[in-house]
PDB file of C-alpha atoms in Angstrom:
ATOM      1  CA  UNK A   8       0.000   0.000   0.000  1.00 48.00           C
ATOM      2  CA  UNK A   9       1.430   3.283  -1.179  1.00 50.00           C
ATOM      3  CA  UNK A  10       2.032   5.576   1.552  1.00 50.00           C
ATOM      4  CA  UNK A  11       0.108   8.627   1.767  1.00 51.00           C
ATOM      5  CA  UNK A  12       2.038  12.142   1.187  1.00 48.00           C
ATOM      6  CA  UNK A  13       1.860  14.718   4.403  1.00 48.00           C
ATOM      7  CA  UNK A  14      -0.139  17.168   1.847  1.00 49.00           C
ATOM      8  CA  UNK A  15      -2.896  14.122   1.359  1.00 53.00           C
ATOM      9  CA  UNK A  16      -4.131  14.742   5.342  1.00 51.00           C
ATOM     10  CA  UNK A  17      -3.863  18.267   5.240  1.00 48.00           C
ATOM     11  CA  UNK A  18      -7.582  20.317   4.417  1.00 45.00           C
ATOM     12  CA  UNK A  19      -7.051  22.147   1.579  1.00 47.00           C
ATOM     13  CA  UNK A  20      -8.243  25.953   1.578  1.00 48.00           C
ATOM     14  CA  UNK A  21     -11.016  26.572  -0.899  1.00 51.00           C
ATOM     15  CA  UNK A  22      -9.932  28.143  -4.481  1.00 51.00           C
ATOM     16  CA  UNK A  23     -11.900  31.665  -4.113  1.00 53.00           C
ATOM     17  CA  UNK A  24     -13.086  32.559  -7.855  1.00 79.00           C
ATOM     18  CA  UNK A  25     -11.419  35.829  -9.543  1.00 80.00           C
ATOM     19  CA  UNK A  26     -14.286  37.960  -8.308  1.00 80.00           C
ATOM     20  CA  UNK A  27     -13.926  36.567  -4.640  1.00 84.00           C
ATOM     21  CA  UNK A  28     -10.405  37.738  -4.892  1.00 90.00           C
ATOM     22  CA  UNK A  29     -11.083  41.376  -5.723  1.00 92.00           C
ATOM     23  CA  UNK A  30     -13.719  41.333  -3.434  1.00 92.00           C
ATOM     24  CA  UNK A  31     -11.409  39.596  -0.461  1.00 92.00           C
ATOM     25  CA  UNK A  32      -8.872  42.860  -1.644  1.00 93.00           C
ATOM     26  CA  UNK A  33     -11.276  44.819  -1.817  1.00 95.00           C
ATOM     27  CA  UNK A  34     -12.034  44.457   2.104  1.00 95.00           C
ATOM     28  CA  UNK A  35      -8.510  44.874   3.089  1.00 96.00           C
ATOM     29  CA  UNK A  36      -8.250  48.157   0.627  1.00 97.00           C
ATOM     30  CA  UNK A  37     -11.039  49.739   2.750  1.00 98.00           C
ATOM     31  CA  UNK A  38      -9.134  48.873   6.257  1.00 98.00           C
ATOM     32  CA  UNK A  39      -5.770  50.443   5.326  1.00 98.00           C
ATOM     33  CA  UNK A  40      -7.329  53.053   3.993  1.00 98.00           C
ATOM     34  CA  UNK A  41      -9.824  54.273   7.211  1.00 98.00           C
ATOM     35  CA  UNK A  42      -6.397  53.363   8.937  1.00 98.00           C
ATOM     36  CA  UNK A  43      -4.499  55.656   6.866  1.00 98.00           C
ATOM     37  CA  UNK A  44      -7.662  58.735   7.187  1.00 98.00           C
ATOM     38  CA  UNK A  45      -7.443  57.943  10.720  1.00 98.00           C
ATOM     39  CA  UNK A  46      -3.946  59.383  10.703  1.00 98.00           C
ATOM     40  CA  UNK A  47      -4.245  62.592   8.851  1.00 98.00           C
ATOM     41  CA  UNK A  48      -7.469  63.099  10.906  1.00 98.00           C
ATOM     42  CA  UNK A  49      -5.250  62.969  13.955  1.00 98.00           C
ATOM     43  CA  UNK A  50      -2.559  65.234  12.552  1.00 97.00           C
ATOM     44  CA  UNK A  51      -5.702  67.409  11.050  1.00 98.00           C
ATOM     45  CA  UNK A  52      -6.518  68.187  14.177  1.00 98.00           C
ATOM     46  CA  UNK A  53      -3.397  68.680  15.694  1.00 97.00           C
ATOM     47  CA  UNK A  54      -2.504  71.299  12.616  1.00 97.00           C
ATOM     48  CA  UNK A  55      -6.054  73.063  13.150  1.00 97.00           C
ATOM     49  CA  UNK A  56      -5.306  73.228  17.262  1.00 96.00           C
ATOM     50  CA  UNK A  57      -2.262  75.088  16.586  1.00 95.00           C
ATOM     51  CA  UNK A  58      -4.723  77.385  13.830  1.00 95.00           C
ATOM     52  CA  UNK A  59      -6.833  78.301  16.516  1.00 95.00           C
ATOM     53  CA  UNK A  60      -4.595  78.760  19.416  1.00 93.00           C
ATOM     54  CA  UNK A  61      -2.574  81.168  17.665  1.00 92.00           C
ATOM     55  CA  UNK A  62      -5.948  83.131  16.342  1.00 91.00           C
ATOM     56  CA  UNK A  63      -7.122  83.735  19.579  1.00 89.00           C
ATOM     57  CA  UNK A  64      -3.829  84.838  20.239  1.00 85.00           C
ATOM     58  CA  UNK A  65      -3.536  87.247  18.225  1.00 77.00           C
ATOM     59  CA  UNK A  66      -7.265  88.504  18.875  1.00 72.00           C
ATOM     60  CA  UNK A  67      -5.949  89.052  22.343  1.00 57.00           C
ATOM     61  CA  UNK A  68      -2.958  90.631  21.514  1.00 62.00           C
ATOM     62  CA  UNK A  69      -4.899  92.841  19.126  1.00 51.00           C
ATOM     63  CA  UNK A  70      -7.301  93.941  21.657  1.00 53.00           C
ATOM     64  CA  UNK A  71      -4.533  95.096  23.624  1.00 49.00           C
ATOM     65  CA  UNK A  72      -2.717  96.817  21.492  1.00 47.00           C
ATOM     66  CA  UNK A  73      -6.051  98.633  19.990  1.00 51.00           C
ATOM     67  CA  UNK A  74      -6.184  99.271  23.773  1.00 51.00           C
ATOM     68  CA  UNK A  75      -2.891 100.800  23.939  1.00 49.00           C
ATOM     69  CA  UNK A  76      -3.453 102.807  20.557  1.00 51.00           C
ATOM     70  CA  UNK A  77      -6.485 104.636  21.933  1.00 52.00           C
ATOM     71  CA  UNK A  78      -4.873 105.725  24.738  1.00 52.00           C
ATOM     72  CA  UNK A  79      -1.716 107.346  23.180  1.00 53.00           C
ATOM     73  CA  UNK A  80      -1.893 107.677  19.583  1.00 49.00           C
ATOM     74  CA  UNK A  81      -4.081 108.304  16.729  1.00 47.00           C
ATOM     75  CA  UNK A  82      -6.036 106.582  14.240  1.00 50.00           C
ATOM     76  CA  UNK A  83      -3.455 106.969  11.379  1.00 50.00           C
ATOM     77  CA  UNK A  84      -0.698 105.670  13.881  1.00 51.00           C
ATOM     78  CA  UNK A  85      -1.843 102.253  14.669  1.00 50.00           C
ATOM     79  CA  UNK A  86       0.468  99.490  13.150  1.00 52.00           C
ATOM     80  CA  UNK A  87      -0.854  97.502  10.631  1.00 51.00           C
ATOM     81  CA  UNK A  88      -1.788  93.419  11.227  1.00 54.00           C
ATOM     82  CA  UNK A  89       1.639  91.963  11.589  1.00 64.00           C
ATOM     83  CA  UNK A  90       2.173  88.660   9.200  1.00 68.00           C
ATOM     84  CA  UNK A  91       2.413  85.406  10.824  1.00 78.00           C
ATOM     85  CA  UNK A  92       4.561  83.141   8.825  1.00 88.00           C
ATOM     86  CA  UNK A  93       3.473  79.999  11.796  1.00 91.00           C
ATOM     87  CA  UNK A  94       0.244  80.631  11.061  1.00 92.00           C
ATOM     88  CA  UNK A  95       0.713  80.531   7.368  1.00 92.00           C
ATOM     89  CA  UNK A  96       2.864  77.334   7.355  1.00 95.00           C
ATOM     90  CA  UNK A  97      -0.279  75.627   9.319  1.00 96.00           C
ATOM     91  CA  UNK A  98      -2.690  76.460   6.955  1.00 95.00           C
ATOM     92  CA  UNK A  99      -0.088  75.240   4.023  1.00 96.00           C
ATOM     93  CA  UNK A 100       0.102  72.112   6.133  1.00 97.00           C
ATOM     94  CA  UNK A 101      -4.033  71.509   7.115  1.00 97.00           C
ATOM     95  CA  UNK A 102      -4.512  71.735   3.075  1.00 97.00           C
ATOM     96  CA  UNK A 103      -1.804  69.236   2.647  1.00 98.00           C
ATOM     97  CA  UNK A 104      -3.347  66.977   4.883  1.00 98.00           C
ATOM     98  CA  UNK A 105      -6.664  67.560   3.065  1.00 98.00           C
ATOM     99  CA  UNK A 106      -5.737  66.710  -0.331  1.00 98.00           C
ATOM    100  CA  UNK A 107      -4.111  63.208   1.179  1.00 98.00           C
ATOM    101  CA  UNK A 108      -8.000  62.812   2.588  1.00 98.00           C
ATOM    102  CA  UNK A 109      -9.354  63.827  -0.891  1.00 98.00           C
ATOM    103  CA  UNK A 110      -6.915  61.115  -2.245  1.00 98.00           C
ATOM    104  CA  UNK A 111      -8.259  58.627  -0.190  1.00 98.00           C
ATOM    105  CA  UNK A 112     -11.791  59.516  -0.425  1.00 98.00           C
ATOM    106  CA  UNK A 113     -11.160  59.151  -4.202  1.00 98.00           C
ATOM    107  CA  UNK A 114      -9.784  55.754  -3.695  1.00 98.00           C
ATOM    108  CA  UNK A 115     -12.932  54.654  -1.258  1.00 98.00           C
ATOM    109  CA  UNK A 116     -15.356  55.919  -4.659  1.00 97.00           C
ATOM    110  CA  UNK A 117     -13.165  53.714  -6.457  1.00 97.00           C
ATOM    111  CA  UNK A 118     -13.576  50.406  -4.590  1.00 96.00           C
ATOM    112  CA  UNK A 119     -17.224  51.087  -4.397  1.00 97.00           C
ATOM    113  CA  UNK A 120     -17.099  51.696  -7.908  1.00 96.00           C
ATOM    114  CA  UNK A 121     -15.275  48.052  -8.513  1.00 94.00           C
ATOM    115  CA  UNK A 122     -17.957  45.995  -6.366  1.00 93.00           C
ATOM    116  CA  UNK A 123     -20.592  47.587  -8.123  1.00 93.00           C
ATOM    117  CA  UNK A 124     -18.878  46.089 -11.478  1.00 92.00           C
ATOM    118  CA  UNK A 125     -18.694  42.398  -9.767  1.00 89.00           C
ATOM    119  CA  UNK A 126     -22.237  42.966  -8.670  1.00 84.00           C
ATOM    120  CA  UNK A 127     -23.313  43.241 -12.247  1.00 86.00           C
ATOM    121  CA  UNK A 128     -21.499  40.821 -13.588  1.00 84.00           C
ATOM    122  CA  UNK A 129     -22.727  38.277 -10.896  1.00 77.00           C
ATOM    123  CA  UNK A 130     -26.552  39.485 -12.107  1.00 75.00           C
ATOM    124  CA  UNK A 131     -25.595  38.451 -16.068  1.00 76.00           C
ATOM    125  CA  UNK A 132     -24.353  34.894 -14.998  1.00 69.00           C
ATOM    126  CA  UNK A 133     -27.577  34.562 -12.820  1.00 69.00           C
ATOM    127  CA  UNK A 134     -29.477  35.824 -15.847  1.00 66.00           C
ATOM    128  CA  UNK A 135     -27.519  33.571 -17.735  1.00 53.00           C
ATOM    129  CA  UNK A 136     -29.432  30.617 -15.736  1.00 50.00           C
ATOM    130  CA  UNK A 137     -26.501  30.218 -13.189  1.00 53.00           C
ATOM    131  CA  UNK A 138     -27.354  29.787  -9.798  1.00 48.00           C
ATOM    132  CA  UNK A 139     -26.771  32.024  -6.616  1.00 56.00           C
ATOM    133  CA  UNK A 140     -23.874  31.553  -4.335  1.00 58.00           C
ATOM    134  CA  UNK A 141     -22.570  33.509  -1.555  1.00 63.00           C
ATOM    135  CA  UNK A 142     -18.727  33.780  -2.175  1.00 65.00           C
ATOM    136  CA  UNK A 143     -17.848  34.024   1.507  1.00 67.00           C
ATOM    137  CA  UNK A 144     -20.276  32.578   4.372  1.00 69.00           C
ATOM    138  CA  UNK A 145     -23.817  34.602   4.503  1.00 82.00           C
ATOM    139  CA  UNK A 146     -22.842  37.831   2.701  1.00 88.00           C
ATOM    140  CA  UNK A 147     -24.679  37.916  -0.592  1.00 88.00           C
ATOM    141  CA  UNK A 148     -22.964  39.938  -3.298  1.00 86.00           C
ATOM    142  CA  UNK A 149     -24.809  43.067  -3.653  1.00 88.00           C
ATOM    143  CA  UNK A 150     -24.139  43.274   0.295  1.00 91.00           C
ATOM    144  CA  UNK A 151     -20.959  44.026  -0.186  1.00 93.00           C
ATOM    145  CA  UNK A 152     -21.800  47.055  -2.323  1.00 94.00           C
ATOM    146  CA  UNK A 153     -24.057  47.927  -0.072  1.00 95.00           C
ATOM    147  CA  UNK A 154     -21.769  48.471   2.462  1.00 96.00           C
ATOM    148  CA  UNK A 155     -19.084  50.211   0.069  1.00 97.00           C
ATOM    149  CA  UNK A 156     -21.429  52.904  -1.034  1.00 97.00           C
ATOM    150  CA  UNK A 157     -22.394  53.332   2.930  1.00 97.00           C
ATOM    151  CA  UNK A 158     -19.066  54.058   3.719  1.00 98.00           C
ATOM    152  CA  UNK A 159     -18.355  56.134   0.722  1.00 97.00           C
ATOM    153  CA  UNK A 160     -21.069  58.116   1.149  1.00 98.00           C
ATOM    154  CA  UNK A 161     -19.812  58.681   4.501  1.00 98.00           C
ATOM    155  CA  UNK A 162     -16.516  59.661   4.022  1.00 98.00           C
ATOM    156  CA  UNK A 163     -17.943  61.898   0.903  1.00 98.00           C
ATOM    157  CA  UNK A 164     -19.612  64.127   3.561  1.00 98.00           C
ATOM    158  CA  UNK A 165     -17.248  64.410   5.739  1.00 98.00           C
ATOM    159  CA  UNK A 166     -14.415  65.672   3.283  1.00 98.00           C
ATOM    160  CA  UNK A 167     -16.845  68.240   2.397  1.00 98.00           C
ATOM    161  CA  UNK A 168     -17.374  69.520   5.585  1.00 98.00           C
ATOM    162  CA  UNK A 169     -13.616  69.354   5.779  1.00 98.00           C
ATOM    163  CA  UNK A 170     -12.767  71.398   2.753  1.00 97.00           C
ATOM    164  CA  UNK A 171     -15.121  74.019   4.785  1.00 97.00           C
ATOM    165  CA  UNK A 172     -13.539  74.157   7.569  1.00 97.00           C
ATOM    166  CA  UNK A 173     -10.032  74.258   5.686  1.00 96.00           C
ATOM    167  CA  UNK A 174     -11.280  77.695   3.816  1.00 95.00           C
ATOM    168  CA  UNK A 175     -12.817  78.896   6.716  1.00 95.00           C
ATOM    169  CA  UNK A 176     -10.549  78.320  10.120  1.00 93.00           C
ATOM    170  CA  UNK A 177      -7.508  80.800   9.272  1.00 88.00           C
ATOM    171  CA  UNK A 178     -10.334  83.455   8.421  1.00 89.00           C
ATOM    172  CA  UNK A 179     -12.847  83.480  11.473  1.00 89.00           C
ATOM    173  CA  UNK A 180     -12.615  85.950  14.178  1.00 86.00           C
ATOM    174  CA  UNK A 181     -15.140  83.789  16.225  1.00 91.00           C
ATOM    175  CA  UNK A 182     -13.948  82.159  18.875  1.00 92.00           C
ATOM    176  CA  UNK A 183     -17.075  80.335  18.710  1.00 94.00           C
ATOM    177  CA  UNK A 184     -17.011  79.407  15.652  1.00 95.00           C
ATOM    178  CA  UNK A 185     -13.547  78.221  15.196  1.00 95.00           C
ATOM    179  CA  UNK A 186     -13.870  75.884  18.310  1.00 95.00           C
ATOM    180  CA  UNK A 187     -16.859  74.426  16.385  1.00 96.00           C
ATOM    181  CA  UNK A 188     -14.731  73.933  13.350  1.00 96.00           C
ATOM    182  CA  UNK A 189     -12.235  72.415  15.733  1.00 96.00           C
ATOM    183  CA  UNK A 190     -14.782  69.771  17.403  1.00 96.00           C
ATOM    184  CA  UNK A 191     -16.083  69.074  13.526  1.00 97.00           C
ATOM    185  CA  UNK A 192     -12.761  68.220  12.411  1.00 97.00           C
ATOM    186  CA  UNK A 193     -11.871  65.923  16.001  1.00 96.00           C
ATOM    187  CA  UNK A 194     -15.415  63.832  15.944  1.00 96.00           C
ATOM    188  CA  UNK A 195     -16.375  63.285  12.248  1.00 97.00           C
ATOM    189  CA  UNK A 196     -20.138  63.586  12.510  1.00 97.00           C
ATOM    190  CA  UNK A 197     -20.624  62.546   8.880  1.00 98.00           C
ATOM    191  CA  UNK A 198     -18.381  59.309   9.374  1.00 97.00           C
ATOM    192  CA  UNK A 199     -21.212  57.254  11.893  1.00 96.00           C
ATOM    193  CA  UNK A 200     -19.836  54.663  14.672  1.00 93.00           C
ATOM    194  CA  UNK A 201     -21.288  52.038  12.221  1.00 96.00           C
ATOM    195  CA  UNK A 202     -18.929  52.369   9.916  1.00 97.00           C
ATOM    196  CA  UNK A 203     -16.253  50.559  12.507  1.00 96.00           C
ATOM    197  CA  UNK A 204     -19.268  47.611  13.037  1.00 96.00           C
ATOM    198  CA  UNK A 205     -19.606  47.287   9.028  1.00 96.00           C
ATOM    199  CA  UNK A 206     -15.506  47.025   8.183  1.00 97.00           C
ATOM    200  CA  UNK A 207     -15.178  44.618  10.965  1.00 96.00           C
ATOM    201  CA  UNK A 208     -17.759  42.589   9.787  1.00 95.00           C
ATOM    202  CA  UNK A 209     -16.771  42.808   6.000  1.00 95.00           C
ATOM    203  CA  UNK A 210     -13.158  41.911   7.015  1.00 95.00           C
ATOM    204  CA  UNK A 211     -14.894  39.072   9.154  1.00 93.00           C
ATOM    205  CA  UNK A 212     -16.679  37.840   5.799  1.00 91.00           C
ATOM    206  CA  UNK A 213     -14.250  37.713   3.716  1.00 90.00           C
ATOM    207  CA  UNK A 214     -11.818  35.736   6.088  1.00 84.00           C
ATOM    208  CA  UNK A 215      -9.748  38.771   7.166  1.00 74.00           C
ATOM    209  CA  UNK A 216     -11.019  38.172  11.085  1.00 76.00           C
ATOM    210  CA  UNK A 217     -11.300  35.083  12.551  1.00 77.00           C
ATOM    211  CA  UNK A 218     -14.456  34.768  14.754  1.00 66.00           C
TER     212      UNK A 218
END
C-alpha cells in the first residue's frame, strides 16, 4: 500500500473565484485606507489646534494693542496686522493633509465603484441561468456594495465639511465658531460609529477576522 504524502491529510483551503479575490482585496483596501484617514485626521486636528490657538492669540494681543493705541496715539498711527509666517505654514500644512484625505476619499469611490462592477457581472451569470452563491459565508454579493457605497457616502460628507472648515478656520474671528470647526474636524459627525461595526464585519466575511 502506497504511503500517503503529508499534503494528502492536510484540508485544503477553498480556491476563491477571480471575483472573490477582488472582493477579499477589496475588504482589506477599505481597512488600510480608514487606517491611513485615521492618521491625517489625527494630525488634522493637531494642525487646526495650533490654527486656533494662535488666532485667539492674536485677537488678544490685538485687543490690547487697539487698547494701547487709543490711549496714546491716533487713528493713522496704529500698526498695521503683523504677518504670521506659523500661522501661514499651518494652513499650508491643514490643506496638505486635506488633499491626502481627498486622495483617499477618491480611492474609497473607487472600490465602491469596482464591487458595483462584480455585482453586475454576478446578475448576467444569474441571468444567464446560473445559480446564486454567496462567495464568503452569509454575505450575498450586492451586500458588499451595499456596504461600500455606505461608507463612501460617509466619508464623501465628511471631506466636504472638511474642505469648509479648511477655507474657513484661518479666516474666522469667532472664537465660537472656530472651536466648532475644531470639534467638527476631532469627531467626524458625517463618518457614523457604524462604519467601525460594518468594516469589521466585511473583514470578518471575507476571512480577514477570525471569529
Amino acid at each position: 500500500m502506497a504511503a500517503k504524502s503529508p499534503a494528502d491529510g492536510t484540508p485544503k483551503r477553498p480556491v476563491l473565484s477571480v471575483s472573490a479575490r477582488k472582493i477579499k482585496d477589496n475588504a482589506a483596501d477599505w481597512h488600510n485606507l480608514m487606517m491611513k484617514w485615521e492618521r491625517l485626521n489625527d494630525n488634522g486636528f493637531t494642525t487646526a489646534n495650533k490654527i486656533v490657538n494662535m488666532k485667539i492669540s492674536e485677537q488678544f494681543q490685538g485687543n490690547k494693542l487697539e487698547i494701547a493705541c487709543d490711549n496714546s496715539a491716533a487713528e493713522s498711527e496704529k500698526p498695521a496686522p503683523k504677518y504670521n509666517e506659523e500661522l501661514d505654514n499651518c494652513c499650508a500644512e491643514l490643506l496638505e493633509t486635506l488633499k491626502h484625505m481627498t486622495k483617499i476619499q477618491m480611492k474609497m469611490e473607487k472600490l465602491t465603484s469596482t464591487t458595483k462592477g462584480i455585482c453586475d457581472l454576478e446578475a448576467y451569470h444569474r441571468g444567464a441561468g446560473n445559480c446564486t452563491t454567496h462567495f464568503f459565508h452569509t454575505w450575498p454579493t450586492p451586500y458588499f456594495y451595499e456596504v461600500s457605497l455606505k461608507l463612501s457616502e460617509m466619508y464623501k460628507k465628511e471631506l466636504q465639511l472638511k474642505q469648509t472648515i479648511v477655507q474657513e478656520i484661518a479666516h474666522s474671528a469667532d472664537q465660537d465658531l472656530l472651536m466648532v470647526y475644531l470639534s467638527s474636524w476631532l469627531y467626524q459627525p458625517y463618518i457614523e460609529n457604524s462604519s467601525q461595526l460594518l468594516l469589521e464585519a466585511m473583514l470578518l466575511e471575507t476571512g480577514h477576522r477570525q471569529c
